[in-house]
Amino acid sequence: MSVGIDDISFYTSNYYLDLKSLADVHNIEKDKFYQGIGQEKMGIVAADEDVVTMAANAALPLLKDVDPHSISTVMFATETGIDQSKAAGIFVHGLLGLPNRCRVVELKQACYSATAAIQMACAMVARDPARKILVIAADIARYDLNSSGEATQGCGAAAMLISANPRLLKIHPESGNYTEDVMDFWRPNYRSTALVDGKYSTKIYLKSLKQAWLHYQDVGGVEFEQIDHLCYHLPFTRMAEKSQSQLARVTKTGRDAEQLNAMIEPSLSYNRLIGNSYTASMYIGLISLLDNAKEDLSGKRVGFFSYGSGCVAEFFTGTVVDGYEEHLHRDLHSKLLNNRRELSYPEYLDLYHFEYPTDGGEHQFPEQTQGQFRLAGINQHKRIYNAR
Ligand code: HMG
């Protein structure tokens, strides 16, 4: 029996800022963003959207042809938590009408925690193959205005069903881990924007890649030459290029620059247009690979490098299942990205500065999202969600 990803889809806001607008305002060349960090647009959440609504929107297409009673657990990975006590996934569980006989939990470790969720989900399915686990990763990447991180904001959610004999990707058991106590990126509870030591964070990311890879080799992982494609955590897509160079150095591969680039290119398309979505980024990269690769990926081995600042990293691989193409949500994804509206810079600032009221009163939020679910308001400190 194999275990892995049976279905996968993503959601992002229907608003974006073109990084050209940001470049114009800061009087810098747009190519610093388009080429230097490999980002063109960044998704910006509407006032009536948060990680819960994005997560529910991402998961909805997965529930069309599955018995909800077979879902035993919802694991919600996020670093954009909305409550210190209640798991955001419980709101999602309610919005999706999942049965009460289900467990729901939230996981946190910066951008990494969806990978922990998937590994745990695989172990749970191996114990009880009749069950499916819904893993959702959702985040809103936010940095201070005029900071180095501003151009690497974004938002999105990826939802995956983990099952026995999956239709999309078998996940192999070998995985390499690396954990080190570092302060490269963090967000204290009292802040709504992240703090980051930008250049240091990229160095730690690459160091973690090397260490996770070496551990992966020590536990019997396949060699680099046996891997066909790679999905990296994507804070910005240029990071995947830097990562490929790093792995090429470490593995002393015979592959040339063109071959190395071909291994990552299809996984970058969506993230270039969405920006960083923290926990969801690497999995949106996987969706991009599955939806956009020109070749048939059946039987191809995909390597994954998951990184979360602070830091925890993991390298593992999966093999694409024959017939996977019949189960993709490609049209839905292209419609979602093509129907977004570009924000002017002042409109971006308006959404950036929108703050949820904290006075305990009754507040309704403007109807802005085009998604199926929205955050309608807050009343007595309780978030009120509904379907559109
Ligand atoms: P910066 O200082 O704005 O940019 O910061 P730069 O000056 O280093 O330029 C970036 C690249 O653009 C350089 O190329 C320039 O040469 C090039 P490189 O040296 O890297 O090859 N460039 C140009 N290219 C073409 N035309 C031009 C031009 N001008 C310059 N005209 C930095 C970049 C990544 C530090 C910044 O964006 C940042 O602080 N980002 C946030 C932190 C981050 O994303 N870190 C990534 C690793 S940590 C991580 O992935 C975890 C994370 O997702 C959080 C989590 O785990 O929860 C962040």
mmCIF file of C-alpha atoms in Angstrom, residues 140-328:
data_model
loop_
_atom_site.group_PDB
_atom_site.id
_atom_site.type_symbol
_atom_site.label_atom_id
_atom_site.label_comp_id
_atom_site.label_asym_id
_atom_site.label_seq_id
_atom_site.Cartn_x
_atom_site.Cartn_y
_atom_site.Cartn_z
ATOM 1 C CA ILE A 140 -0.886 35.876 4.699
ATOM 2 C CA ALA A 141 2.717 37.082 4.322
ATOM 3 C CA ARG A 142 3.057 40.597 5.699
ATOM 4 C CA TYR A 143 6.078 42.799 6.230
ATOM 5 C CA ASP A 144 6.443 46.473 7.132
ATOM 6 C CA LEU A 145 5.946 49.011 4.356
ATOM 7 C CA ASN A 146 9.267 50.107 2.831
ATOM 8 C CA SER A 147 11.088 47.127 4.375
ATOM 9 C CA SER A 148 13.225 44.709 2.336
ATOM 10 C CA GLY A 149 10.506 42.079 2.738
ATOM 11 C CA GLU A 150 7.653 44.219 1.371
ATOM 12 C CA ALA A 151 8.034 42.888 -2.184
ATOM 13 C CA THR A 152 7.862 39.303 -0.894
ATOM 14 C CA GLN A 153 4.366 39.541 0.586
ATOM 15 C CA GLY A 154 1.498 37.423 -0.699
ATOM 16 C CA CYS A 155 -1.353 35.195 0.431
ATOM 17 C CA GLY A 156 -2.769 31.788 -0.326
ATOM 18 C CA ALA A 157 -3.981 28.429 0.865
ATOM 19 C CA ALA A 158 -3.318 24.898 -0.348
ATOM 20 C CA ALA A 159 -5.574 21.993 0.594
ATOM 21 C CA MET A 160 -4.607 18.329 0.254
ATOM 22 C CA LEU A 161 -6.290 15.029 0.939
ATOM 23 C CA ILE A 162 -3.866 12.425 2.260
ATOM 24 C CA SER A 163 -5.003 8.857 1.626
ATOM 25 C CA ALA A 164 -3.972 5.285 0.956
ATOM 26 C CA ASN A 165 -3.245 4.471 -2.712
ATOM 27 C CA PRO A 166 -3.367 8.171 -3.670
ATOM 28 C CA ARG A 167 -4.321 9.325 -7.174
ATOM 29 C CA LEU A 168 -1.629 12.056 -7.470
ATOM 30 C CA LEU A 169 1.588 11.514 -5.503
ATOM 31 C CA LYS A 170 3.002 8.635 -3.446
ATOM 32 C CA ILE A 171 5.134 9.991 -0.608
ATOM 33 C CA HIS A 172 8.239 7.947 0.211
ATOM 34 C CA PRO A 173 9.077 7.310 3.866
ATOM 35 C CA GLU A 174 12.711 8.526 3.843
ATOM 36 C CA SER A 175 13.101 12.098 4.997
ATOM 37 C CA GLY A 176 16.012 14.273 6.121
ATOM 38 C CA ASN A 177 15.512 16.839 8.876
ATOM 39 C CA TYR A 178 17.367 19.846 10.189
ATOM 40 C CA THR A 179 16.517 22.039 13.173
ATOM 41 C CA GLU A 180 18.544 24.928 14.593
ATOM 42 C CA ASP A 181 17.585 27.722 16.992
ATOM 43 C CA VAL A 182 18.112 30.873 14.875
ATOM 44 C CA MET A 183 16.401 34.275 14.593
ATOM 45 C CA ASP A 184 16.194 34.801 10.838
ATOM 46 C CA PHE A 185 12.461 35.617 10.663
ATOM 47 C CA TRP A 186 9.903 35.834 13.454
ATOM 48 C CA ARG A 187 6.681 37.564 14.485
ATOM 49 C CA PRO A 188 6.111 38.286 18.185
ATOM 50 C CA ASN A 189 2.470 37.945 19.324
ATOM 51 C CA TYR A 190 2.044 41.718 19.547
ATOM 52 C CA ARG A 191 2.955 42.346 15.898
ATOM 53 C CA SER A 192 0.910 41.914 12.722
ATOM 54 C CA THR A 193 3.987 42.077 10.483
ATOM 55 C CA ALA A 194 7.014 39.799 10.494
ATOM 56 C CA LEU A 195 10.529 40.853 11.452
ATOM 57 C CA VAL A 196 13.301 39.477 9.297
ATOM 58 C CA ASP A 197 17.050 39.510 8.868
ATOM 59 C CA GLY A 198 16.661 39.102 5.102
ATOM 60 C CA LYS A 199 20.124 38.195 3.845
ATOM 61 C CA TYR A 200 20.815 36.025 6.905
ATOM 62 C CA SER A 201 17.515 34.175 6.329
ATOM 63 C CA THR A 202 18.561 33.170 2.815
ATOM 64 C CA LYS A 203 21.916 31.902 4.136
ATOM 65 C CA ILE A 204 20.227 29.824 6.851
ATOM 66 C CA TYR A 205 17.748 28.494 4.288
ATOM 67 C CA LEU A 206 20.630 27.269 2.074
ATOM 68 C CA LYS A 207 22.549 25.840 5.037
ATOM 69 C CA SER A 208 19.405 23.946 6.117
ATOM 70 C CA LEU A 209 18.973 22.625 2.580
ATOM 71 C CA LYS A 210 22.469 21.158 2.642
ATOM 72 C CA GLN A 211 22.008 19.640 6.110
ATOM 73 C CA ALA A 212 18.533 18.198 5.383
ATOM 74 C CA TRP A 213 19.861 16.737 2.125
ATOM 75 C CA LEU A 214 22.825 15.094 3.907
ATOM 76 C CA HIS A 215 20.475 13.603 6.491
ATOM 77 C CA TYR A 216 18.172 12.414 3.684
ATOM 78 C CA GLN A 217 21.169 10.636 2.147
ATOM 79 C CA ASP A 218 22.101 9.064 5.519
ATOM 80 C CA VAL A 219 18.626 7.546 5.896
ATOM 81 C CA GLY A 220 18.799 5.859 2.485
ATOM 82 C CA GLY A 221 17.291 8.539 0.209
ATOM 83 C CA VAL A 222 17.796 8.391 -3.543
ATOM 84 C CA GLU A 223 20.619 10.236 -5.246
ATOM 85 C CA PHE A 224 20.145 13.603 -6.909
ATOM 86 C CA GLU A 225 20.362 12.034 -10.388
ATOM 87 C CA GLN A 226 17.246 9.953 -9.618
ATOM 88 C CA ILE A 227 15.157 13.045 -8.894
ATOM 89 C CA ASP A 228 13.313 14.509 -11.903
ATOM 90 C CA HIS A 229 11.794 17.678 -10.432
ATOM 91 C CA LEU A 230 12.190 19.736 -7.289
ATOM 92 C CA CYS A 231 9.710 21.781 -5.298
ATOM 93 C CA TYR A 232 11.340 24.184 -2.879
ATOM 94 C CA HIS A 233 9.759 26.382 -0.271
ATOM 95 C CA LEU A 234 9.285 29.590 -2.257
ATOM 96 C CA PRO A 235 9.570 32.843 -0.284
ATOM 97 C CA PHE A 236 10.286 34.265 -3.760
ATOM 98 C CA THR A 237 10.951 32.152 -6.848
ATOM 99 C CA ARG A 238 14.607 33.163 -7.284
ATOM 100 C CA MET A 239 15.241 31.220 -4.044
ATOM 101 C CA ALA A 240 14.625 27.981 -5.978
ATOM 102 C CA GLU A 241 17.394 28.912 -8.413
ATOM 103 C CA LYS A 242 19.799 29.601 -5.522
ATOM 104 C CA SER A 243 18.750 26.282 -3.968
ATOM 105 C CA GLN A 244 19.411 24.354 -7.164
ATOM 106 C CA SER A 245 22.926 25.820 -7.300
ATOM 107 C CA GLN A 246 23.432 24.829 -3.669
ATOM 108 C CA LEU A 247 22.278 21.220 -4.229
ATOM 109 C CA ALA A 248 24.355 21.035 -7.418
ATOM 110 C CA ARG A 249 27.449 22.020 -5.368
ATOM 111 C CA VAL A 250 26.664 19.586 -2.550
ATOM 112 C CA THR A 251 25.836 16.636 -4.827
ATOM 113 C CA LYS A 252 28.473 17.451 -7.486
ATOM 114 C CA THR A 253 25.812 16.585 -10.072
ATOM 115 C CA GLY A 254 26.686 16.205 -13.742
ATOM 116 C CA ARG A 255 23.535 18.130 -14.733
ATOM 117 C CA ASP A 256 24.154 21.459 -16.471
ATOM 118 C CA ALA A 257 22.462 24.806 -15.748
ATOM 119 C CA GLU A 258 19.721 24.239 -18.335
ATOM 120 C CA GLN A 259 18.840 20.820 -16.883
ATOM 121 C CA LEU A 260 18.892 22.191 -13.342
ATOM 122 C CA ASN A 261 16.537 24.979 -14.370
ATOM 123 C CA ALA A 262 14.180 22.574 -16.168
ATOM 124 C CA MET A 263 13.819 20.645 -12.880
ATOM 125 C CA ILE A 264 12.288 23.667 -11.119
ATOM 126 C CA GLU A 265 10.770 25.950 -13.762
ATOM 127 C CA PRO A 266 7.189 24.544 -13.949
ATOM 128 C CA SER A 267 6.881 24.710 -10.149
ATOM 129 C CA LEU A 268 7.464 28.465 -10.111
ATOM 130 C CA SER A 269 4.682 29.811 -12.353
ATOM 131 C CA TYR A 270 1.933 30.237 -9.754
ATOM 132 C CA ASN A 271 4.149 31.597 -6.975
ATOM 133 C CA ARG A 272 5.521 34.295 -9.275
ATOM 134 C CA LEU A 273 1.957 35.628 -9.439
ATOM 135 C CA ILE A 274 0.879 35.013 -5.844
ATOM 136 C CA GLY A 275 3.942 35.810 -3.735
ATOM 137 C CA ASN A 276 4.912 34.137 -0.499
ATOM 138 C CA SER A 277 2.089 32.210 1.149
ATOM 139 C CA TYR A 278 4.376 30.780 3.871
ATOM 140 C CA THR A 279 3.047 27.277 4.749
ATOM 141 C CA ALA A 280 1.209 26.992 1.428
ATOM 142 C CA SER A 281 4.086 28.145 -0.810
ATOM 143 C CA MET A 282 5.796 24.829 -1.505
ATOM 144 C CA TYR A 283 2.491 23.052 -2.049
ATOM 145 C CA ILE A 284 1.269 25.737 -4.458
ATOM 146 C CA GLY A 285 4.622 25.073 -6.167
ATOM 147 C CA LEU A 286 3.684 21.379 -6.405
ATOM 148 C CA ILE A 287 0.297 22.293 -7.916
ATOM 149 C CA SER A 288 2.092 24.557 -10.386
ATOM 150 C CA LEU A 289 4.387 21.673 -11.368
ATOM 151 C CA LEU A 290 1.483 19.226 -11.834
ATOM 152 C CA ASP A 291 -0.662 21.748 -13.742
ATOM 153 C CA ASN A 292 2.073 23.290 -15.903
ATOM 154 C CA ALA A 293 4.734 20.668 -16.720
ATOM 155 C CA LYS A 294 4.870 20.134 -20.485
ATOM 156 C CA GLU A 295 5.874 16.469 -20.121
ATOM 157 C CA ASP A 296 3.848 13.604 -18.676
ATOM 158 C CA LEU A 297 4.946 13.409 -15.037
ATOM 159 C CA SER A 298 3.673 9.858 -14.439
ATOM 160 C CA GLY A 299 6.329 7.868 -12.592
ATOM 161 C CA LYS A 300 8.560 10.932 -12.124
ATOM 162 C CA ARG A 301 10.196 11.474 -8.757
ATOM 163 C CA VAL A 302 9.757 14.896 -7.181
ATOM 164 C CA GLY A 303 12.035 16.161 -4.399
ATOM 165 C CA PHE A 304 10.652 18.534 -1.760
ATOM 166 C CA PHE A 305 12.569 20.947 0.419
ATOM 167 C CA SER A 306 10.375 22.448 3.100
ATOM 168 C CA TYR A 307 11.812 25.296 5.179
ATOM 169 C CA GLY A 308 10.381 27.260 8.076
ATOM 170 C CA SER A 309 12.366 30.061 9.644
ATOM 171 C CA GLY A 310 13.485 29.704 13.170
ATOM 172 C CA CYS A 311 14.293 27.061 11.828
ATOM 173 C CA VAL A 312 13.070 23.575 10.838
ATOM 174 C CA ALA A 313 13.707 22.016 7.425
ATOM 175 C CA GLU A 314 12.921 18.711 5.747
ATOM 176 C CA PHE A 315 13.851 16.988 2.489
ATOM 177 C CA PHE A 316 11.700 14.152 1.160
ATOM 178 C CA THR A 317 10.476 12.810 -2.165
ATOM 179 C CA GLY A 318 7.338 11.522 -3.846
ATOM 180 C CA THR A 319 6.473 9.772 -7.113
ATOM 181 C CA VAL A 320 3.721 11.022 -9.412
ATOM 182 C CA VAL A 321 1.010 8.400 -9.990
ATOM 183 C CA ASP A 322 -0.086 7.226 -13.470
ATOM 184 C CA GLY A 323 -3.287 8.967 -14.563
ATOM 185 C CA TYR A 324 -2.735 11.942 -12.209
ATOM 186 C CA GLU A 325 -3.754 14.425 -14.913
ATOM 187 C CA GLU A 326 -7.386 13.334 -14.736
ATOM 188 C CA HIS A 327 -7.589 14.504 -11.140
ATOM 189 C CA LEU A 328 -6.111 18.011 -11.364
#
